[in-house]
PDB file of C-alpha atoms and ligand atoms in Angstrom:
ATOM      1  CA  UNK G   1     113.631 165.429 -51.843  1.00  0.00           C
ATOM      2  CA  UNK G   2     109.979 167.058 -51.499  1.00  0.00           C
ATOM      3  CA  UNK G   3     106.970 166.069 -53.556  1.00  0.00           C
ATOM      4  CA  UNK G   4     105.510 168.676 -55.662  1.00  0.00           C
ATOM      5  CA  UNK G   5     101.848 169.528 -56.601  1.00  0.00           C
ATOM      6  CA  UNK G   6     101.468 171.774 -59.624  1.00  0.00           C
ATOM      7  CA  UNK G   7      98.381 174.098 -59.225  1.00  0.00           C
ATOM      8  CA  UNK G   8      96.182 174.012 -62.749  1.00  0.00           C
ATOM      9  CA  UNK G   9      94.698 177.359 -61.670  1.00  0.00           C
ATOM     10  CA  UNK G  10      96.280 179.370 -64.313  1.00  0.00           C
ATOM     11  CA  UNK G  11      95.988 177.089 -66.915  1.00  0.00           C
ATOM     12  CA  UNK G  12      93.566 178.265 -69.807  1.00  0.00           C
ATOM     13  CA  UNK G  13      94.087 176.944 -73.023  1.00  0.00           C
ATOM     14  CA  UNK G  14      95.310 173.590 -74.385  1.00  0.00           C
ATOM     15  CA  UNK G  15      94.640 172.386 -70.679  1.00  0.00           C
ATOM     16  CA  UNK G  16      94.828 168.643 -71.525  1.00  0.00           C
ATOM     17  CA  UNK G  17      98.223 169.081 -73.509  1.00  0.00           C
ATOM     18  CA  UNK G  18      99.464 170.770 -70.742  1.00  0.00           C
ATOM     19  CA  UNK G  19      98.370 168.266 -68.315  1.00  0.00           C
ATOM     20  CA  UNK G  20     100.396 165.634 -70.067  1.00  0.00           C
ATOM     21  CA  UNK G  21     103.140 167.498 -70.433  1.00  0.00           C
ATOM     22  CA  UNK G  22     103.074 168.207 -66.422  1.00  0.00           C
ATOM     23  CA  UNK G  23     102.623 164.357 -66.024  1.00  0.00           C
ATOM     24  CA  UNK G  24     105.601 163.345 -68.260  1.00  0.00           C
ATOM     25  CA  UNK G  25     107.370 166.279 -66.172  1.00  0.00           C
ATOM     26  CA  UNK G  26     107.329 164.749 -62.992  1.00  0.00           C
ATOM     27  CA  UNK G  27     104.722 166.560 -61.033  1.00  0.00           C
ATOM     28  CA  UNK G  28     103.397 164.001 -58.135  1.00  0.00           C
ATOM     29  CA  UNK G  29     100.131 165.719 -57.855  1.00  0.00           C
ATOM     30  CA  UNK G  30      97.848 167.985 -59.753  1.00  0.00           C
ATOM     31  CA  UNK G  31      96.648 170.844 -57.234  1.00  0.00           C
ATOM     32  CA  UNK G  32      92.929 171.907 -58.035  1.00  0.00           C
ATOM     33  CA  UNK G  33      92.225 175.099 -56.554  1.00  0.00           C
ATOM     34  CA  UNK G  34      88.328 175.551 -56.449  1.00  0.00           C
ATOM     35  CA  UNK G  35      86.954 178.893 -55.441  1.00  0.00           C
ATOM     36  CA  UNK G  36      83.379 179.578 -54.500  1.00  0.00           C
ATOM     37  CA  UNK G  37      83.088 183.300 -55.394  1.00  0.00           C
ATOM     38  CA  UNK G  38      82.198 183.726 -51.472  1.00  0.00           C
ATOM     39  CA  UNK G  39      85.124 182.455 -49.290  1.00  0.00           C
ATOM     40  CA  UNK G  40      87.324 184.223 -52.191  1.00  0.00           C
ATOM     41  CA  UNK G  41      86.543 186.683 -54.653  1.00  0.00           C
ATOM     42  CA  UNK G  42      86.976 184.453 -57.598  1.00  0.00           C
ATOM     43  CA  UNK G  43      84.575 181.347 -58.454  1.00  0.00           C
ATOM     44  CA  UNK G  44      86.502 178.616 -60.132  1.00  0.00           C
ATOM     45  CA  UNK G  45      83.843 175.951 -59.406  1.00  0.00           C
ATOM     46  CA  UNK G  46      82.831 175.235 -63.069  1.00  0.00           C
ATOM     47  CA  UNK G  47      86.411 174.923 -64.357  1.00  0.00           C
ATOM     48  CA  UNK G  48      88.267 173.297 -61.634  1.00  0.00           C
ATOM     49  CA  UNK G  49      85.334 170.425 -61.644  1.00  0.00           C
ATOM     50  CA  UNK G  50      85.750 170.197 -65.477  1.00  0.00           C
ATOM     51  CA  UNK G  51      89.752 169.721 -64.952  1.00  0.00           C
ATOM     52  CA  UNK G  52      89.531 167.289 -61.999  1.00  0.00           C
ATOM     53  CA  UNK G  53      87.018 165.185 -64.087  1.00  0.00           C
ATOM     54  CA  UNK G  54      89.476 165.054 -67.153  1.00  0.00           C
ATOM     55  CA  UNK G  55      91.987 164.349 -64.901  1.00  0.00           C
ATOM     56  CA  UNK G  56      90.589 161.585 -63.139  1.00  0.00           C
ATOM     57  CA  UNK G  57      89.936 159.967 -66.400  1.00  0.00           C
ATOM     58  CA  UNK G  58      93.284 160.591 -68.361  1.00  0.00           C
ATOM     59  CA  UNK G  59      95.907 159.956 -65.732  1.00  0.00           C
ATOM     60  CA  UNK G  60      96.831 158.272 -62.350  1.00  0.00           C
ATOM     61  CA  UNK G  61      98.600 161.103 -61.189  1.00  0.00           C
ATOM     62  CA  UNK G  62      96.691 161.824 -57.713  1.00  0.00           C
ATOM     63  CA  UNK G  63      94.570 165.075 -57.504  1.00  0.00           C
ATOM     64  CA  UNK G  64      95.069 167.712 -54.497  1.00  0.00           C
ATOM     65  CA  UNK G  65      92.034 169.247 -54.021  1.00  0.00           C
ATOM     66  CA  UNK G  66      91.677 172.927 -52.127  1.00  0.00           C
ATOM     67  CA  UNK G  67      88.575 173.943 -50.884  1.00  0.00           C
ATOM     68  CA  UNK G  68      88.462 177.609 -50.976  1.00  0.00           C
ATOM     69  CA  UNK G  69      84.850 177.610 -50.241  1.00  0.00           C
ATOM     70  CA  UNK G  70      82.382 178.580 -47.430  1.00  0.00           C
ATOM     71  CA  UNK G  71      79.708 175.363 -48.369  1.00  0.00           C
ATOM     72  CA  UNK G  72      82.679 172.978 -47.487  1.00  0.00           C
ATOM     73  CA  UNK G  73      80.138 169.625 -47.615  1.00  0.00           C
ATOM     74  CA  UNK G  74      78.622 170.567 -50.673  1.00  0.00           C
ATOM     75  CA  UNK G  75      82.100 170.646 -52.442  1.00  0.00           C
ATOM     76  CA  UNK G  76      83.311 167.587 -50.507  1.00  0.00           C
ATOM     77  CA  UNK G  77      80.256 165.548 -51.841  1.00  0.00           C
ATOM     78  CA  UNK G  78      81.368 167.038 -55.581  1.00  0.00           C
ATOM     79  CA  UNK G  79      84.968 165.858 -55.179  1.00  0.00           C
ATOM     80  CA  UNK G  80      84.786 162.718 -53.640  1.00  0.00           C
ATOM     81  CA  UNK G  81      83.294 160.774 -56.299  1.00  0.00           C
ATOM     82  CA  UNK G  82      86.473 161.474 -58.578  1.00  0.00           C
ATOM     83  CA  UNK G  83      88.595 159.438 -55.893  1.00  0.00           C
ATOM     84  CA  UNK G  84      91.112 162.166 -55.377  1.00  0.00           C
ATOM     85  CA  UNK G  85      94.519 161.897 -53.307  1.00  0.00           C
ATOM     86  CA  UNK G  86      93.113 164.228 -51.019  1.00  0.00           C
ATOM     87  CA  UNK G  87      90.399 166.761 -50.183  1.00  0.00           C
ATOM     88  CA  UNK G  88      91.757 170.068 -47.768  1.00  0.00           C
ATOM     89  CA  UNK G  89      89.528 172.509 -46.548  1.00  0.00           C
ATOM     90  CA  UNK G  90      90.239 175.807 -44.892  1.00  0.00           C
ATOM     91  CA  UNK G  91      89.802 176.266 -40.922  1.00  0.00           C
ATOM     92  CA  UNK G  92      88.664 179.682 -41.585  1.00  0.00           C
ATOM     93  CA  UNK G  93      85.587 178.330 -43.121  1.00  0.00           C
ATOM     94  CA  UNK G  94      84.350 175.866 -40.402  1.00  0.00           C
ATOM     95  CA  UNK G  95      81.592 176.933 -37.884  1.00  0.00           C
ATOM     96  CA  UNK G  96      82.499 174.480 -34.985  1.00  0.00           C
ATOM     97  CA  UNK G  97      84.615 171.790 -33.976  1.00  0.00           C
ATOM     98  CA  UNK G  98      81.684 169.450 -34.777  1.00  0.00           C
ATOM     99  CA  UNK G  99      81.093 170.283 -38.065  1.00  0.00           C
ATOM    100  CA  UNK G 100      85.104 170.230 -38.866  1.00  0.00           C
ATOM    101  CA  UNK G 101      85.145 166.307 -37.391  1.00  0.00           C
ATOM    102  CA  UNK G 102      82.817 165.293 -39.355  1.00  0.00           C
ATOM    103  CA  UNK G 103      84.061 166.630 -42.691  1.00  0.00           C
ATOM    104  CA  UNK G 104      87.191 164.976 -41.647  1.00  0.00           C
ATOM    105  CA  UNK G 105      85.191 161.768 -40.614  1.00  0.00           C
ATOM    106  CA  UNK G 106      83.223 161.829 -44.166  1.00  0.00           C
ATOM    107  CA  UNK G 107      86.360 162.335 -46.276  1.00  0.00           C
ATOM    108  CA  UNK G 108      88.215 159.542 -44.403  1.00  0.00           C
ATOM    109  CA  UNK G 109      85.231 157.427 -44.504  1.00  0.00           C
ATOM    110  CA  UNK G 110      85.910 157.419 -48.463  1.00  0.00           C
ATOM    111  CA  UNK G 111      89.562 156.328 -48.237  1.00  0.00           C
ATOM    112  CA  UNK G 112      90.626 159.737 -49.248  1.00  0.00           C
ATOM    113  CA  UNK G 113      93.182 162.017 -47.578  1.00  0.00           C
ATOM    114  CA  UNK G 114      92.019 165.138 -45.277  1.00  0.00           C
ATOM    115  CA  UNK G 115      93.778 168.039 -45.224  1.00  0.00           C
ATOM    116  CA  UNK G 116      93.077 171.570 -43.498  1.00  0.00           C
ATOM    117  CA  UNK G 117      94.128 174.726 -45.084  1.00  0.00           C
ATOM    118  CA  UNK G 118      95.263 177.818 -42.681  1.00  0.00           C
ATOM    119  CA  UNK G 119      95.788 181.720 -44.351  1.00  0.00           C
ATOM    120  CA  UNK G 120      98.686 183.655 -43.558  1.00  0.00           C
ATOM    121  CA  UNK G 121      96.856 185.310 -40.846  1.00  0.00           C
ATOM    122  CA  UNK G 122      95.642 182.657 -39.022  1.00  0.00           C
ATOM    123  CA  UNK G 123      97.642 181.757 -36.188  1.00  0.00           C
ATOM    124  CA  UNK G 124      99.181 178.169 -36.747  1.00  0.00           C
ATOM    125  CA  UNK G 125      98.161 177.469 -32.861  1.00  0.00           C
ATOM    126  CA  UNK G 126      94.607 177.212 -33.752  1.00  0.00           C
ATOM    127  CA  UNK G 127      95.157 173.901 -36.093  1.00  0.00           C
ATOM    128  CA  UNK G 128      97.130 171.864 -33.435  1.00  0.00           C
ATOM    129  CA  UNK G 129      93.819 170.489 -32.019  1.00  0.00           C
ATOM    130  CA  UNK G 130      93.240 168.960 -35.597  1.00  0.00           C
ATOM    131  CA  UNK G 131      96.484 167.564 -36.252  1.00  0.00           C
ATOM    132  CA  UNK G 132      95.871 164.079 -34.960  1.00  0.00           C
ATOM    133  CA  UNK G 133      93.220 163.624 -37.326  1.00  0.00           C
ATOM    134  CA  UNK G 134      94.448 165.262 -40.338  1.00  0.00           C
ATOM    135  CA  UNK G 135      96.683 163.881 -43.348  1.00  0.00           C
ATOM    136  CA  UNK G 136      98.263 167.122 -44.014  1.00  0.00           C
ATOM    137  CA  UNK G 137      98.015 170.916 -43.321  1.00  0.00           C
ATOM    138  CA  UNK G 138      98.096 173.602 -46.234  1.00  0.00           C
ATOM    139  CA  UNK G 139     100.331 176.156 -44.847  1.00  0.00           C
ATOM    140  CA  UNK G 140      98.940 179.377 -47.415  1.00  0.00           C
ATOM    141  CA  UNK G 141     102.122 181.464 -48.520  1.00  0.00           C
ATOM    142  CA  UNK G 142     100.188 183.750 -50.281  1.00  0.00           C
ATOM    143  CA  UNK G 143      96.434 185.041 -49.390  1.00  0.00           C
ATOM    144  CA  UNK G 144      94.044 182.485 -51.224  1.00  0.00           C
ATOM    145  CA  UNK G 145      92.463 183.785 -54.290  1.00  0.00           C
ATOM    146  CA  UNK G 146      94.543 184.026 -57.012  1.00  0.00           C
ATOM    147  CA  UNK G 147      97.690 182.627 -58.436  1.00  0.00           C
ATOM    148  CA  UNK G 148     100.932 184.659 -59.379  1.00  0.00           C
ATOM    149  CA  UNK G 149     101.453 186.300 -55.857  1.00  0.00           C
ATOM    150  CA  UNK G 150     104.676 186.602 -54.258  1.00  0.00           C
ATOM    151  CA  UNK G 151     105.402 184.399 -51.141  1.00  0.00           C
ATOM    152  CA  UNK G 152     104.878 186.049 -47.916  1.00  0.00           C
ATOM    153  CA  UNK G 153     107.987 185.690 -46.108  1.00  0.00           C
ATOM    154  CA  UNK G 154     106.355 185.728 -42.309  1.00  0.00           C
ATOM    155  CA  UNK G 155     104.536 182.422 -43.133  1.00  0.00           C
ATOM    156  CA  UNK G 156     107.899 180.459 -43.324  1.00  0.00           C
ATOM    157  CA  UNK G 157     107.990 180.769 -39.815  1.00  0.00           C
ATOM    158  CA  UNK G 158     104.613 178.995 -39.244  1.00  0.00           C
ATOM    159  CA  UNK G 159     106.197 176.205 -41.217  1.00  0.00           C
ATOM    160  CA  UNK G 160     109.016 175.879 -38.666  1.00  0.00           C
ATOM    161  CA  UNK G 161     106.692 176.083 -35.702  1.00  0.00           C
ATOM    162  CA  UNK G 162     104.017 173.631 -37.330  1.00  0.00           C
ATOM    163  CA  UNK G 163     107.159 171.077 -38.103  1.00  0.00           C
ATOM    164  CA  UNK G 164     108.519 171.434 -34.541  1.00  0.00           C
ATOM    165  CA  UNK G 165     105.193 170.746 -32.929  1.00  0.00           C
ATOM    166  CA  UNK G 166     104.518 167.951 -35.289  1.00  0.00           C
ATOM    167  CA  UNK G 167     107.897 166.290 -34.202  1.00  0.00           C
ATOM    168  CA  UNK G 168     107.602 167.171 -30.600  1.00  0.00           C
ATOM    169  CA  UNK G 169     103.849 165.361 -30.267  1.00  0.00           C
ATOM    170  CA  UNK G 170     105.334 162.197 -32.468  1.00  0.00           C
ATOM    171  CA  UNK G 171     102.533 163.197 -34.959  1.00  0.00           C
ATOM    172  CA  UNK G 172     102.905 162.310 -38.639  1.00  0.00           C
ATOM    173  CA  UNK G 173     100.688 164.841 -40.355  1.00  0.00           C
ATOM    174  CA  UNK G 174     102.484 166.170 -43.872  1.00  0.00           C
ATOM    175  CA  UNK G 175     103.203 169.877 -44.266  1.00  0.00           C
ATOM    176  CA  UNK G 176     102.308 171.384 -47.681  1.00  0.00           C
ATOM    177  CA  UNK G 177     103.066 175.030 -48.597  1.00  0.00           C
ATOM    178  CA  UNK G 178     100.678 176.691 -51.408  1.00  0.00           C
ATOM    179  CA  UNK G 179     101.349 180.035 -53.098  1.00  0.00           C
ATOM    180  CA  UNK G 180     104.266 182.134 -54.605  1.00  0.00           C
ATOM    181  CA  UNK G 181     106.612 179.104 -54.571  1.00  0.00           C
ATOM    182  CA  UNK G 182     109.501 179.086 -56.836  1.00  0.00           C
ATOM    183  CA  UNK G 183     113.670 178.088 -57.420  1.00  0.00           C
ATOM    184  CA  UNK G 184     114.239 181.467 -55.296  1.00  0.00           C
ATOM    185  CA  UNK G 185     112.509 180.918 -52.208  1.00  0.00           C
ATOM    186  CA  UNK G 186     112.305 176.840 -52.131  1.00  0.00           C
ATOM    187  CA  UNK G 187     115.266 176.361 -50.159  1.00  0.00           C
ATOM    188  CA  UNK G 188     113.841 178.609 -47.321  1.00  0.00           C
ATOM    189  CA  UNK G 189     110.763 176.272 -47.470  1.00  0.00           C
ATOM    190  CA  UNK G 190     112.676 173.134 -47.484  1.00  0.00           C
ATOM    191  CA  UNK G 191     114.502 174.169 -44.236  1.00  0.00           C
ATOM    192  CA  UNK G 192     111.388 175.188 -42.399  1.00  0.00           C
ATOM    193  CA  UNK G 193     110.237 171.471 -42.723  1.00  0.00           C
ATOM    194  CA  UNK G 194     107.683 171.357 -45.655  1.00  0.00           C
ATOM    195  CA  UNK G 195     106.928 167.951 -47.236  1.00  0.00           C
ATOM    196  CA  UNK G 196     104.974 169.023 -50.053  1.00  0.00           C
ATOM    197  CA  UNK G 197     105.491 172.215 -52.469  1.00  0.00           C
ATOM    198  CA  UNK G 198     102.340 173.842 -54.542  1.00  0.00           C
ATOM    199  CA  UNK G 199     103.563 175.840 -57.522  1.00  0.00           C
ATOM    200  CA  UNK G 200     101.304 176.698 -60.261  1.00  0.00           C
ATOM    201  CA  UNK G 201     103.061 179.931 -62.475  1.00  0.00           C
ATOM    202  CA  UNK G 202     106.223 179.354 -61.738  1.00  0.00           C
ATOM    203  CA  UNK G 203     105.873 175.765 -63.542  1.00  0.00           C
ATOM    204  CA  UNK G 204     103.308 176.219 -65.837  1.00  0.00           C
ATOM    205  CA  UNK G 205     104.806 179.375 -67.264  1.00  0.00           C
ATOM    206  CA  UNK G 206     108.110 177.381 -67.599  1.00  0.00           C
ATOM    207  CA  UNK G 207     109.535 176.520 -70.800  1.00  0.00           C
ATOM    208  CA  UNK G 208     110.993 173.413 -69.577  1.00  0.00           C
ATOM    209  CA  UNK G 209     108.461 172.093 -67.115  1.00  0.00           C
ATOM    210  CA  UNK G 210     110.533 169.089 -66.080  1.00  0.00           C
ATOM    211  CA  UNK G 211     113.630 171.383 -64.753  1.00  0.00           C
ATOM    212  CA  UNK G 212     111.192 173.676 -63.205  1.00  0.00           C
ATOM    213  CA  UNK G 213     109.758 170.639 -61.076  1.00  0.00           C
ATOM    214  CA  UNK G 214     113.205 169.232 -60.482  1.00  0.00           C
ATOM    215  CA  UNK G 215     114.834 172.769 -59.298  1.00  0.00           C
ATOM    216  CA  UNK G 216     112.083 172.378 -56.581  1.00  0.00           C
ATOM    217  CA  UNK G 217     112.394 168.650 -55.431  1.00  0.00           C
TER     218      UNK G 217
HETATM  219  C1  DX5 B   1      96.104 180.572 -54.459  1.00  0.00           C
HETATM  220  C2  DX5 B   1      96.001 179.218 -54.953  1.00  0.00           C
HETATM  221  C3  DX5 B   1      97.498 178.369 -55.015  1.00  0.00           C
HETATM  222  C4  DX5 B   1      98.036 179.366 -56.179  1.00  0.00           C
HETATM  223  C5  DX5 B   1      99.234 178.585 -56.165  1.00  0.00           C
HETATM  224  O1  DX5 B   1      94.587 181.017 -53.971  1.00  0.00           O
HETATM  225  O2  DX5 B   1      95.543 178.018 -53.465  1.00  0.00           O
HETATM  226  O3  DX5 B   1      97.407 177.064 -55.051  1.00  0.00           O
HETATM  227  O4  DX5 B   1      97.313 178.904 -57.022  1.00  0.00           O
HETATM  228  O5  DX5 B   1      99.679 179.380 -57.276  1.00  0.00           O
HETATM  229  P1  DX5 B   1     101.254 180.188 -57.435  1.00  0.00           P
HETATM  230  O6  DX5 B   1     102.333 179.090 -57.374  1.00  0.00           O
HETATM  231  O7  DX5 B   1     101.308 180.931 -59.133  1.00  0.00           O
HETATM  232  O8  DX5 B   1     101.314 181.066 -56.661  1.00  0.00           O
HETATM  233 ZN1   ZN B   2      95.801 176.127 -53.753  1.00  0.00          ZN
END
């Protein structure tokens, strides 16, 4: 069994009732896709802080914050007070290792798990030096920036390589895959070694969200 983090990016109307539906359907986390309009074209910063604030008041289920932002520190400060389960930022957005280590330290010192996300075209080896300090890695299986895309098959081998390295180095870093995940590709991702699957449209658009989540678990 793996864990499921449902992305709320594509939810527009009746958000609160859909949040409740997802909670009773067994999602393990709510995945908050924060986009700043600079790191990626779309800007979801207003609606995502609204959703995350609402979720923090109405459900005990963990909030999995995915920052697709250039000014990482600004958004960490904004989300840390909601006491999310985790905050993850993109390796492509960091300026240098010192900055990354400071952000990691800052998130951890607030008792929040820290993750680093990596785009499809970024070599997985680039993240290896950070693994001992991270709770998780989000391997992007689509280009960041929107929901409803097709999974990029070549990213599956990145998950496999990452899992092998984690085992070899006896680390306990969690692997989360994010984007284009559904019942047709989940078994390949499981075989590659993922621990958490992020799914947005597959779950949110399903008539029976409980079955959709169970199909992935
Ligand atoms: C893309 C986001 C993903 C996406 C997942 O930038 O990081 O979380 O919303 O949605 P689906 O599952 O529809 O690809
Ligand atoms: Zn995401």
